PDB file of C-alpha atoms in Angstrom:
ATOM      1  CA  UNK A  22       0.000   0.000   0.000  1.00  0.00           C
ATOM      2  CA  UNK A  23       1.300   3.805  -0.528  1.00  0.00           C
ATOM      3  CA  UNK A  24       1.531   4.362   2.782  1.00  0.00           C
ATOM      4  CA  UNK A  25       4.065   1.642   3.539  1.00  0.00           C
ATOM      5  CA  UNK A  26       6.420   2.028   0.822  1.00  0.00           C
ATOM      6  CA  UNK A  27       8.099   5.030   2.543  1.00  0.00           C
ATOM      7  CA  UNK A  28       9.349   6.800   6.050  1.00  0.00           C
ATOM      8  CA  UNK A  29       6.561   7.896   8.232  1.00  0.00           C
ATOM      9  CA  UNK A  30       8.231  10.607   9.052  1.00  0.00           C
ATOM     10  CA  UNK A  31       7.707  13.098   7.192  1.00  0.00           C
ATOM     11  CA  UNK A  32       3.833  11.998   6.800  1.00  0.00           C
ATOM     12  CA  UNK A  33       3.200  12.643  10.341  1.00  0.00           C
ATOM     13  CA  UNK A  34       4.804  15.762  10.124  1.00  0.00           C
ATOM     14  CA  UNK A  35       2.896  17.389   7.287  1.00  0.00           C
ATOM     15  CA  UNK A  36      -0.803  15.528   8.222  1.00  0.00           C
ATOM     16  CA  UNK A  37      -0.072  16.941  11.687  1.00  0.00           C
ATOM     17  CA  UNK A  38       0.008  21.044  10.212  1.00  0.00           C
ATOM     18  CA  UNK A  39      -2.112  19.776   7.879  1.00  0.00           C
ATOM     19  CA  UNK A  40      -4.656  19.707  10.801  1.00  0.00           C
ATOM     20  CA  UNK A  41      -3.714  22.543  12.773  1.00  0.00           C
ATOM     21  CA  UNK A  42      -4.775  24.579   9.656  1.00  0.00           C
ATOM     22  CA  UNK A  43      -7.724  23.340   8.649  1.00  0.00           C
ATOM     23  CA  UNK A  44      -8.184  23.840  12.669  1.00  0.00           C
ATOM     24  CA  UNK A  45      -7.126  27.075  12.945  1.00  0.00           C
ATOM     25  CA  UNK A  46      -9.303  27.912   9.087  1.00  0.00           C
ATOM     26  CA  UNK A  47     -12.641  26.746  11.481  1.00  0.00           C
ATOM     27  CA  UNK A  48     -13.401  23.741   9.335  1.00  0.00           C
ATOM     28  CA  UNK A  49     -14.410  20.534  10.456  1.00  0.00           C
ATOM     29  CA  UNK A  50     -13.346  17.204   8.953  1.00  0.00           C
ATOM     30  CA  UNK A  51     -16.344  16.632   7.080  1.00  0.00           C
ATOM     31  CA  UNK A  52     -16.359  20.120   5.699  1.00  0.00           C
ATOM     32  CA  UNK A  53     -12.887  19.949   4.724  1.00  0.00           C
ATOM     33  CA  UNK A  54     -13.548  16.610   2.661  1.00  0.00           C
ATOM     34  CA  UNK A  55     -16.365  18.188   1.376  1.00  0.00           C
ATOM     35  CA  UNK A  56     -14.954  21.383   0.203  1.00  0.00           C
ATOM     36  CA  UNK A  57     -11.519  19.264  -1.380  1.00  0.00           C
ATOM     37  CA  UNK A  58     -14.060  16.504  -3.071  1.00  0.00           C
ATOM     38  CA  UNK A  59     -11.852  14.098  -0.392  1.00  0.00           C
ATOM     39  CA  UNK A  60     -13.520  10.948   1.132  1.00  0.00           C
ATOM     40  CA  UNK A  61     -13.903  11.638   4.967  1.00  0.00           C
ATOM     41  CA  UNK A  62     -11.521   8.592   5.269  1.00  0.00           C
ATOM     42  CA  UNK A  63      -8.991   9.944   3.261  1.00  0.00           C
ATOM     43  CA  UNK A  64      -8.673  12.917   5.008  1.00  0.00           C
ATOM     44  CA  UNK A  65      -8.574  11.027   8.215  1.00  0.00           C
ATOM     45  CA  UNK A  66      -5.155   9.180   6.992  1.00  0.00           C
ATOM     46  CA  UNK A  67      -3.656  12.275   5.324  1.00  0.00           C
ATOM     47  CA  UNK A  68      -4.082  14.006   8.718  1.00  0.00           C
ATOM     48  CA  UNK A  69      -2.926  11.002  10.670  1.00  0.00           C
ATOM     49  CA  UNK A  70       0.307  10.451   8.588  1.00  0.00           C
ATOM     50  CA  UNK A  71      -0.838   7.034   7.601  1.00  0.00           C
ATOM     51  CA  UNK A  72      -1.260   7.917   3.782  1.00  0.00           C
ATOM     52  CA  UNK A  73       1.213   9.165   1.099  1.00  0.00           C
ATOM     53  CA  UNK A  74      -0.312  12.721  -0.660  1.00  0.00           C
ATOM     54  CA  UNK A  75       0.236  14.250  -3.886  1.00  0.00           C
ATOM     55  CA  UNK A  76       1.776  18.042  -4.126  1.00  0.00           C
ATOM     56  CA  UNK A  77      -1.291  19.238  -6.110  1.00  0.00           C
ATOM     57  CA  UNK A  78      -3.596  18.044  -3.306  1.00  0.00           C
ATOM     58  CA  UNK A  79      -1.002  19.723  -0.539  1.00  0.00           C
ATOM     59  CA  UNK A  80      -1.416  22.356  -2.320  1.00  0.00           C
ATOM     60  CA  UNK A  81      -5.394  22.395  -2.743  1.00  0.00           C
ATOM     61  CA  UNK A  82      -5.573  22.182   1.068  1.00  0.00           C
ATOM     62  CA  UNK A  83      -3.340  25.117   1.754  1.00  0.00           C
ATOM     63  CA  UNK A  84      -5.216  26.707  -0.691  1.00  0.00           C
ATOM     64  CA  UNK A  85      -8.244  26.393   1.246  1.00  0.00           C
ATOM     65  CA  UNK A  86      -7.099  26.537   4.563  1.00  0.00           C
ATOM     66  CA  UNK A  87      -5.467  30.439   3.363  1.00  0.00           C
ATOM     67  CA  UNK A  88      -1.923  29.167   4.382  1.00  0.00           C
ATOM     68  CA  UNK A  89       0.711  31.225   4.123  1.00  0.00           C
ATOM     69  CA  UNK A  90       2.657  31.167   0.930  1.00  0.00           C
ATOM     70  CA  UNK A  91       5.867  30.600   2.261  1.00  0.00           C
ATOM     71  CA  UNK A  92       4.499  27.884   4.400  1.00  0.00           C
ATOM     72  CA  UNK A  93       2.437  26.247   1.661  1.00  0.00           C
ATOM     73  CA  UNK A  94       5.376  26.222  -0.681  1.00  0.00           C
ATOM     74  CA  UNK A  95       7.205  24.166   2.354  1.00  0.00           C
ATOM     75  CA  UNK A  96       4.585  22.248   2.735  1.00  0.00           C
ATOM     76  CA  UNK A  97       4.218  21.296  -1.357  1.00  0.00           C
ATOM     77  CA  UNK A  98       7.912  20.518  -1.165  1.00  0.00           C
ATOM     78  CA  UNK A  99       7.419  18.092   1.867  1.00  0.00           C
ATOM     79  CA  UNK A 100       4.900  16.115   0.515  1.00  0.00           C
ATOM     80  CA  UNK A 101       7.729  15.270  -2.293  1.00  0.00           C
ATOM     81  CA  UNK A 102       9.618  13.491   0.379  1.00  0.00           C
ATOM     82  CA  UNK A 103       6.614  11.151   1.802  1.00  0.00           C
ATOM     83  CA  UNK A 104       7.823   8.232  -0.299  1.00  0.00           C
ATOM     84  CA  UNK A 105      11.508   8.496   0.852  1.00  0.00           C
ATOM     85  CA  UNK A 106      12.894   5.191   3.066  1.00  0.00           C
ATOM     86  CA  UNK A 107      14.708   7.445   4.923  1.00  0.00           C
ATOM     87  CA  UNK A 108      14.201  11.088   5.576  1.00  0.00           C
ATOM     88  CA  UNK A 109      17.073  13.661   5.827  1.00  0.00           C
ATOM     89  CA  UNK A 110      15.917  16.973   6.990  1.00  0.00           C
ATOM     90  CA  UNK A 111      18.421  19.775   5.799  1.00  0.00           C
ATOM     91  CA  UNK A 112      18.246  22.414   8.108  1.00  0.00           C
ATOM     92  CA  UNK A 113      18.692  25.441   5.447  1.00  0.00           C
ATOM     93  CA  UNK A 114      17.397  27.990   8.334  1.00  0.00           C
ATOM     94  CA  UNK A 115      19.675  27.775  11.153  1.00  0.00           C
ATOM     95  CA  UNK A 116      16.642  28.675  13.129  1.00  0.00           C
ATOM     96  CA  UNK A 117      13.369  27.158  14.265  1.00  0.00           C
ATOM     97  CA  UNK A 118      11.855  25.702  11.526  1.00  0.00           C
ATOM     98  CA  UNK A 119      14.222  22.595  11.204  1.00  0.00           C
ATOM     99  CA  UNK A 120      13.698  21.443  14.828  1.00  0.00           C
ATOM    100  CA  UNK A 121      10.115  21.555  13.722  1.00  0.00           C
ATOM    101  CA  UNK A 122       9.367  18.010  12.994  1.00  0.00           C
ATOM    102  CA  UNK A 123      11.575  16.561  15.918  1.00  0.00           C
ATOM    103  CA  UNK A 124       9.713  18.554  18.195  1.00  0.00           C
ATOM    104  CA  UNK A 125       5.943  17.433  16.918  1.00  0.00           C
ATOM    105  CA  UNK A 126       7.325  14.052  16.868  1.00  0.00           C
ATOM    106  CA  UNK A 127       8.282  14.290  20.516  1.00  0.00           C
ATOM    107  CA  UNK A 128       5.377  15.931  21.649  1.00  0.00           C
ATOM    108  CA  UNK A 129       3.679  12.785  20.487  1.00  0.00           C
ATOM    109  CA  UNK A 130       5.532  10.303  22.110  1.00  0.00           C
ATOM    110  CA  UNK A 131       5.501   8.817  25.749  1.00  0.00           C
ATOM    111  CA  UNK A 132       9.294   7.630  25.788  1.00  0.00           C
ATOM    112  CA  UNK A 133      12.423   9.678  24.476  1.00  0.00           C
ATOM    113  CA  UNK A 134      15.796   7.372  24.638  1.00  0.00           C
ATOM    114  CA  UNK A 135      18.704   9.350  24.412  1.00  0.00           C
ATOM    115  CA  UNK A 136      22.531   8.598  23.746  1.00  0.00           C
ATOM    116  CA  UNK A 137      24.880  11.399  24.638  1.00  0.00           C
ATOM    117  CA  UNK A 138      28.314  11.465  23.962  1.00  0.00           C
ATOM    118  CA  UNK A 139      29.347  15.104  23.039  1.00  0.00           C
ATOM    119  CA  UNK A 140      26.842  17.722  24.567  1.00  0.00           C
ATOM    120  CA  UNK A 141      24.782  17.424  27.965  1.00  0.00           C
ATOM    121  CA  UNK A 142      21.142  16.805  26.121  1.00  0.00           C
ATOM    122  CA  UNK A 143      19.437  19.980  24.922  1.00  0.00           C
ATOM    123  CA  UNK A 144      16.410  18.496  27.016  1.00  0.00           C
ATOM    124  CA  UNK A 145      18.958  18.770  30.395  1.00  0.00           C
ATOM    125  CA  UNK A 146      21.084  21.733  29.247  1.00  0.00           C
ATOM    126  CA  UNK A 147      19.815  24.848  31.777  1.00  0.00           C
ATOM    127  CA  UNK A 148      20.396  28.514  30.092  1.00  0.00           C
ATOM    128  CA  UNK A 149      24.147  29.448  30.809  1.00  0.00           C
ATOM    129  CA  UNK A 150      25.037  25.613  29.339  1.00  0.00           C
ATOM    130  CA  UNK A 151      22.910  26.286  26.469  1.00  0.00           C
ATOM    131  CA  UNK A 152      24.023  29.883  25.557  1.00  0.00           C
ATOM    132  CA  UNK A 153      28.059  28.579  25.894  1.00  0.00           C
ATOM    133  CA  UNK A 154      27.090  26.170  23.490  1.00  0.00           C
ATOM    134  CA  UNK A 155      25.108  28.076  21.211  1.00  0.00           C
ATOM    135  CA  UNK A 156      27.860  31.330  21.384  1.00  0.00           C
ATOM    136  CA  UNK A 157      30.420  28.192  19.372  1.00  0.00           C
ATOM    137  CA  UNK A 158      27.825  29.290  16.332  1.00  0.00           C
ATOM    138  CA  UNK A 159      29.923  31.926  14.621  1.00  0.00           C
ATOM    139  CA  UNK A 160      27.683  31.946  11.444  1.00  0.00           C
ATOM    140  CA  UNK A 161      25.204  33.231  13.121  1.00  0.00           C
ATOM    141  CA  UNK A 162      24.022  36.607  14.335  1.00  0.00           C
ATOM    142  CA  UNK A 163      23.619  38.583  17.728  1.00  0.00           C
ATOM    143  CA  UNK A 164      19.830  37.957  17.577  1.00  0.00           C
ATOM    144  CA  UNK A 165      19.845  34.529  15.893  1.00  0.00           C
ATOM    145  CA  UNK A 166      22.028  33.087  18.854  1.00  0.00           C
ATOM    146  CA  UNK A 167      19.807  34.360  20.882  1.00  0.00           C
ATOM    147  CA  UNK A 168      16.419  32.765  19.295  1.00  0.00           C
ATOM    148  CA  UNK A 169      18.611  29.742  18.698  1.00  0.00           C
ATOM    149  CA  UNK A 170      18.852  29.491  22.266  1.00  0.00           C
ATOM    150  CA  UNK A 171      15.232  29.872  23.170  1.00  0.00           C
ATOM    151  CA  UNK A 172      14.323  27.512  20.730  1.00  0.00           C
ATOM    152  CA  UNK A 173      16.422  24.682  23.100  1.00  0.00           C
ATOM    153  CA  UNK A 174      15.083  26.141  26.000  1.00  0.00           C
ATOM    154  CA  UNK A 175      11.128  25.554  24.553  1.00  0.00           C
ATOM    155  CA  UNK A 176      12.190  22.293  23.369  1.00  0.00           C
ATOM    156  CA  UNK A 177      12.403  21.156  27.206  1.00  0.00           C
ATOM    157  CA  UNK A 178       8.756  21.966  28.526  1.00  0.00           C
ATOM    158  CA  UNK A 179       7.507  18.449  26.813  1.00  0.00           C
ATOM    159  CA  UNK A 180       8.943  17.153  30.294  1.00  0.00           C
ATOM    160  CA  UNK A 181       7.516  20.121  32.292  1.00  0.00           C
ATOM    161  CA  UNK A 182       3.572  19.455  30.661  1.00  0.00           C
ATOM    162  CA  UNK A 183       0.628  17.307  32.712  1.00  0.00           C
ATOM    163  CA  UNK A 184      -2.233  16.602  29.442  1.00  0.00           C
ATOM    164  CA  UNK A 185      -0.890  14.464  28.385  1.00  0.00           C
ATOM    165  CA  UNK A 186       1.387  13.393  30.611  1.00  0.00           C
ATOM    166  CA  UNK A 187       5.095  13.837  29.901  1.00  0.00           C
ATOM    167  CA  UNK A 188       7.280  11.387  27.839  1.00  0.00           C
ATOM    168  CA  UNK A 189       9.578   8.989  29.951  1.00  0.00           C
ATOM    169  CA  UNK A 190      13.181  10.466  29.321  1.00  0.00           C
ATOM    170  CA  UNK A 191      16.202   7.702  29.774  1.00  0.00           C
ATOM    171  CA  UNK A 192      19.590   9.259  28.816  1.00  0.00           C
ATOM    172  CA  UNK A 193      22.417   7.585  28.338  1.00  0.00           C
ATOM    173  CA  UNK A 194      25.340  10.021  29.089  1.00  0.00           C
ATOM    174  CA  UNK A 195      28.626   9.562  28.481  1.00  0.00           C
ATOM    175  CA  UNK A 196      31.300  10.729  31.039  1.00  0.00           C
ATOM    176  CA  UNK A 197      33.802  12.943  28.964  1.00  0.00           C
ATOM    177  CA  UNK A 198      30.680  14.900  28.340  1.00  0.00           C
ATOM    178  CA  UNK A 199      30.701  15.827  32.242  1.00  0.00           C
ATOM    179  CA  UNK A 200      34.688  16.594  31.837  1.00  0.00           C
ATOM    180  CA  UNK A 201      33.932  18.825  28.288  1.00  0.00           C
ATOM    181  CA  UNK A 202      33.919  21.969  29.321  1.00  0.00           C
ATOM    182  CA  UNK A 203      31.877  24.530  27.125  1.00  0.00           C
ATOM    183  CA  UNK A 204      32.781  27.724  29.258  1.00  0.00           C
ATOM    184  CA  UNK A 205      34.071  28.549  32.458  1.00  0.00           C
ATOM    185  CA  UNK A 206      33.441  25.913  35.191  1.00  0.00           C
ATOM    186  CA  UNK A 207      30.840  28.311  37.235  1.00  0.00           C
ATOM    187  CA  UNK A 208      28.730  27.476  34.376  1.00  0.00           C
ATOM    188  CA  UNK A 209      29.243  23.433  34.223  1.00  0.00           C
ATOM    189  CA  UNK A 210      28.799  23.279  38.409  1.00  0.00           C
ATOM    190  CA  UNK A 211      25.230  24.841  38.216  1.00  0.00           C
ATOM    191  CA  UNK A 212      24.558  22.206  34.817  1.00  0.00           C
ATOM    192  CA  UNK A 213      26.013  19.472  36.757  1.00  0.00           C
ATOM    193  CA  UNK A 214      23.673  19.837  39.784  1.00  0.00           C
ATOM    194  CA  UNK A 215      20.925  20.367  37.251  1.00  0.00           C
ATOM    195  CA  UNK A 216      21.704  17.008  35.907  1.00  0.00           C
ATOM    196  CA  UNK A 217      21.747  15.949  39.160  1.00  0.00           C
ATOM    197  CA  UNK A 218      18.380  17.435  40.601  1.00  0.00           C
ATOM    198  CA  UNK A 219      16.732  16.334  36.857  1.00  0.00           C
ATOM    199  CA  UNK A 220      17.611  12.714  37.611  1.00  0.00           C
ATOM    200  CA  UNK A 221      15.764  12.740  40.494  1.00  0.00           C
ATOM    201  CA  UNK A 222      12.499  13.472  38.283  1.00  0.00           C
ATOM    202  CA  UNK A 223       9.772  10.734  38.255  1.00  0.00           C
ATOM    203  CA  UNK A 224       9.835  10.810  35.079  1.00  0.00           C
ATOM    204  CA  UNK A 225      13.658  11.053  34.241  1.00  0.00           C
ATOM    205  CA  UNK A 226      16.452   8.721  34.243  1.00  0.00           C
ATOM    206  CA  UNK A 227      19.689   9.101  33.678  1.00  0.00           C
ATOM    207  CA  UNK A 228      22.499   6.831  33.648  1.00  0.00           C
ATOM    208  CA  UNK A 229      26.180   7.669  33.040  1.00  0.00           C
ATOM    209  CA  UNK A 230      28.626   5.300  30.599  1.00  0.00           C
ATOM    210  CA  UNK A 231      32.145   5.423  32.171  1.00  0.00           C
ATOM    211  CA  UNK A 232      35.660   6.363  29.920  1.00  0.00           C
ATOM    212  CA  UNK A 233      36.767   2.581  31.587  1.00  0.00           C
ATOM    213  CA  UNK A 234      34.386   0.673  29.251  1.00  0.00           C
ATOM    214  CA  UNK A 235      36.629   1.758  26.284  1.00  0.00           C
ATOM    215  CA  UNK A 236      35.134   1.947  22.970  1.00  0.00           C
ATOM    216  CA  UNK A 237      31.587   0.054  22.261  1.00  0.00           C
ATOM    217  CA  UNK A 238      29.310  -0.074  19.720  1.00  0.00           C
ATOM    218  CA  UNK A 239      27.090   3.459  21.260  1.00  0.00           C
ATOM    219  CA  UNK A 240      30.352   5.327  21.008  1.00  0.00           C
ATOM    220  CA  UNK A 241      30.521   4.136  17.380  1.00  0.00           C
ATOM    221  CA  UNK A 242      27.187   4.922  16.500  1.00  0.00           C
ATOM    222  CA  UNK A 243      27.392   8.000  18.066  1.00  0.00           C
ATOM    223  CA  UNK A 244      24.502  10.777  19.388  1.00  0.00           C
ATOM    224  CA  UNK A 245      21.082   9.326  18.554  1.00  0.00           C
ATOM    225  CA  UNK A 246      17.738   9.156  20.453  1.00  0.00           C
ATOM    226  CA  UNK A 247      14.989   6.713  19.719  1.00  0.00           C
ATOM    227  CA  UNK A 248      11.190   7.849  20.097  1.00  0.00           C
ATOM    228  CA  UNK A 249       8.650   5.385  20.953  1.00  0.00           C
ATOM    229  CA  UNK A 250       4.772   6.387  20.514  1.00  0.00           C
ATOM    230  CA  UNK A 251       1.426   5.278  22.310  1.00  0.00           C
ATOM    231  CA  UNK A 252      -1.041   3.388  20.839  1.00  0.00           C
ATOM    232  CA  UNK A 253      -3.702   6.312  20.991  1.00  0.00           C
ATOM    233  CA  UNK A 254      -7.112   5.049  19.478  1.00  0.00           C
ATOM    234  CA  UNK A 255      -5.489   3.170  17.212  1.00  0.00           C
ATOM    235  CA  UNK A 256      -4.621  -0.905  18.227  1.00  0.00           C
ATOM    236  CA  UNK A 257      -1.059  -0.638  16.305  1.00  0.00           C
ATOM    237  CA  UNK A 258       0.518   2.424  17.942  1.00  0.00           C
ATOM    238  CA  UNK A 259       2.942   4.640  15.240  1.00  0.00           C
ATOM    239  CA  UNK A 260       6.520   2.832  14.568  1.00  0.00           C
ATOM    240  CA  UNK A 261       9.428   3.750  16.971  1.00  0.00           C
ATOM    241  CA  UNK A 262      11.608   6.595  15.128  1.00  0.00           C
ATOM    242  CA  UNK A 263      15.842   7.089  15.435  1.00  0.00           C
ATOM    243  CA  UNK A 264      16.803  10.740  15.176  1.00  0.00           C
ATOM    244  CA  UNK A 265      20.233  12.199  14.597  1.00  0.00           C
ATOM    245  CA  UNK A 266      20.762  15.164  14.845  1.00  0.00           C
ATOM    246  CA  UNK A 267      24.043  16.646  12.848  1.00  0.00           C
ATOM    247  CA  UNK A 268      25.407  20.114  12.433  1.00  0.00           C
ATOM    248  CA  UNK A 269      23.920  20.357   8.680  1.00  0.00           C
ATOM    249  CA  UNK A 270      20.129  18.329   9.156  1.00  0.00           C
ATOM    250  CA  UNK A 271      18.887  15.703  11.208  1.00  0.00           C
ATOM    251  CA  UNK A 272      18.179  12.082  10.040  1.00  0.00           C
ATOM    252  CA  UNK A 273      14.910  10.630  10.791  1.00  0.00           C
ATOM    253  CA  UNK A 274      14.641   6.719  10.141  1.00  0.00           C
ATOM    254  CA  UNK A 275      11.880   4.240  11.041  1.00  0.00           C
ATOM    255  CA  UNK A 276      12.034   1.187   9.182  1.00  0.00           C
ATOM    256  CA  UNK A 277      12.496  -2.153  11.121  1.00  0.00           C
ATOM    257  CA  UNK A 278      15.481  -3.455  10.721  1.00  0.00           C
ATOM    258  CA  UNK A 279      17.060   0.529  11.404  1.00  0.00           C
ATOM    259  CA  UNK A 280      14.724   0.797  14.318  1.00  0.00           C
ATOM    260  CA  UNK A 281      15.876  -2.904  15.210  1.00  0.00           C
ATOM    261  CA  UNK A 282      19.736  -1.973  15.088  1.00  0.00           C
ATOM    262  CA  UNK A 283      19.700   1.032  17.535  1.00  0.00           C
ATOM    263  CA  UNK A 284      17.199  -0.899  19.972  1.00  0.00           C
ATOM    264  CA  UNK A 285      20.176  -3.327  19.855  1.00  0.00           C
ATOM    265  CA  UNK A 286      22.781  -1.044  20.216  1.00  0.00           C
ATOM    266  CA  UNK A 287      20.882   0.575  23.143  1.00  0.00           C
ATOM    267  CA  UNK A 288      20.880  -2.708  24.945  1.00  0.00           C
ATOM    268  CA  UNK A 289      24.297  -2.377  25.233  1.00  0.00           C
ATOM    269  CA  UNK A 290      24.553   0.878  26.524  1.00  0.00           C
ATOM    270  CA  UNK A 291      22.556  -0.727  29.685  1.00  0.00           C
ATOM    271  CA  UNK A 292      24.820  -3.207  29.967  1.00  0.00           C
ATOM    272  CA  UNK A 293      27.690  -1.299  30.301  1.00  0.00           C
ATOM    273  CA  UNK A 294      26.299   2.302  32.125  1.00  0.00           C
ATOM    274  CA  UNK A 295      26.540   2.702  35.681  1.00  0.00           C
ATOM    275  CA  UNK A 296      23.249   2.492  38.081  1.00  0.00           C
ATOM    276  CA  UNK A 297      21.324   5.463  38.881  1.00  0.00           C
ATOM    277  CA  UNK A 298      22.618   6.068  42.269  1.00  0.00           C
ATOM    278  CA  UNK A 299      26.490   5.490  40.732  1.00  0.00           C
ATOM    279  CA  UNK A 300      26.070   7.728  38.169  1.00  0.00           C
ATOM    280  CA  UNK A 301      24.679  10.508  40.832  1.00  0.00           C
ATOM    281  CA  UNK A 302      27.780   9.681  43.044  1.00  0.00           C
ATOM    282  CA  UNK A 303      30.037  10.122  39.687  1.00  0.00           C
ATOM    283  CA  UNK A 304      28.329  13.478  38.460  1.00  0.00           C
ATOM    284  CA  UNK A 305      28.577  14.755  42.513  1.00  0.00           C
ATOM    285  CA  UNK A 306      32.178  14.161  42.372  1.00  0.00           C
ATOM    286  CA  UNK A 307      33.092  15.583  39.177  1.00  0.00           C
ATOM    287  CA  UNK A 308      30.821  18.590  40.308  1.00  0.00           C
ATOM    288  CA  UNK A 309      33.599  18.856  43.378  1.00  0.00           C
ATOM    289  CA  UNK A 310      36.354  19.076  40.755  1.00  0.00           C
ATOM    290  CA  UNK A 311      35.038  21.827  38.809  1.00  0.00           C
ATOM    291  CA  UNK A 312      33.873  23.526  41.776  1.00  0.00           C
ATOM    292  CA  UNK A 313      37.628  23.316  43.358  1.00  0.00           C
ATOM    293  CA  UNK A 314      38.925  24.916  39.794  1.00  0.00           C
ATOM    294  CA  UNK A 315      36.284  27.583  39.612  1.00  0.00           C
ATOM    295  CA  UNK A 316      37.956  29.118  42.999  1.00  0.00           C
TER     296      UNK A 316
END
């Protein structure tokens, strides 16, 4: 069937503005079909991300939903990609728009898996960590750095939200990212606590992978989180999804056997990480280091 031969990813992305316009245009799904000569069904799986659609009929829904040009245009070009195995999302505007999809996606789900081995996880990072990091961008501007950064910073209040509940977040943290200093070490003592008091979250764990393991198959792999997705009203919930994010797009993959290989790779990780409470003792004592070299 269409809707199989592809990535999901980019499906669930455009059905899911799909629907916020013809929300925000006051139309109801059976007016919508109505006015676009579109079975009520078909709308249904458009919206839903569980059926491919054409540019032309992208572009007859933006067209009736009065989107805005720039957006329809985006949105005509991203129903090109609906058949792709793979999805690789360039991020062209180093601003919001290319979190975009990532962040529906994780509003959706109800468990976040991340591997960390450069940064603390933009989910964790609190301002000062964030703004170090994002003052390393120098292609772009005064004011871009500065959206850049509240863009991370909005990214984090899926874990602060209570309908519906927030995702599960498991990290997987490497320990030279707790030794990688991104400014002075005032600034990595207050994110180290952070990580600290986060962990403590019912609905956070975090675990941390030690230097004496040597090199395994996560560190190989490198940065990648895996999204799982509740079942919602439907009996076969929406497929688990890998991102990666990189410094020029992100990669989005779903298929099983990609899916399969990071699920197996992840098993590793918690075979190998310190427990909860050892991790705590090893962030607490690296805290005490930085702390002694920020006098």
């Amino acid at each position: 069937m269409a809707e199989d031969t592809g990535s999901s990813v980019p499906r669930r992305h455009l059905g899911r503005v799909l629907r916020q316009l013809r929300t925000e245009a006051g139309m109801t799904v059976d007016g919508a079909a109505e006015a676009l000569q579109f079975s009520r069904q078909r709308l249904w799986r458009i919206e839903a991300g569980r059926s491919a659609v054409s540019r032309s009929d992208v572009r007859a829904m933006c067209q009736r939903y009065a989107a805005r040009p720039e957006l329809a245009a985006a949105l005509v070009t991203l129903a090109g990609q609906t058949r792709a195995k793979g999805w690789w999302h360039a991020y062209g505007d180093p601003l919001p728009r290319w979190c975009e999809p990532y962040v529906s996606l994780a509003a959706d789900a109800r468990r976040l898996r991340e591997h960390a081995d450069g940064m603390i996880p933009v989910l964790l990072q609190t301002r000062e960590y964030a703004t170090a990091v994002c003052r390393r961008r120098p292609d772009l501007t005064e004011a871009d750095r500065e959206k850049l950064i509240e863009v991370r910073l909005r990214r984090q209040e899926v874990l602060r939200r209570r309908l519906p509940a927030a995702p599960q977040l498991e990290v997987m943290l490497a320990e030279a990212v707790l030794l990688r200093t991104v400014s002075d070490p005032a600034v990595m003592v207050e994110q180290l606590r952070h990580l600290v008091e986060a962990s403590r979250l019912p609905q956070v764990s975090l675990r941390v992978v030690p230097l004496a393991v040597g090199v395994h198959r996560a560190a190989i792999a490198g940065p990648f989180m895996l999204l799982d997705f509740p079942p919602g009203n439907r009996a076969e919930p929406d497929p688990p999804v890998v991102y990666r994010e990189l410094l020029t797009g992100a990669l989005y993959l779903d298929r099983e056997p990609e899916v399969a290989a990071y699920e197996e790779i992840w098993n590793g990780l918690d075979a190998v990480a310190l427990d909860h409470d050892q991790s705590r003792h090893l962030i607490g004592k690296i805290t005490a280091e930085a702390h002694q070299a920020e006098r």
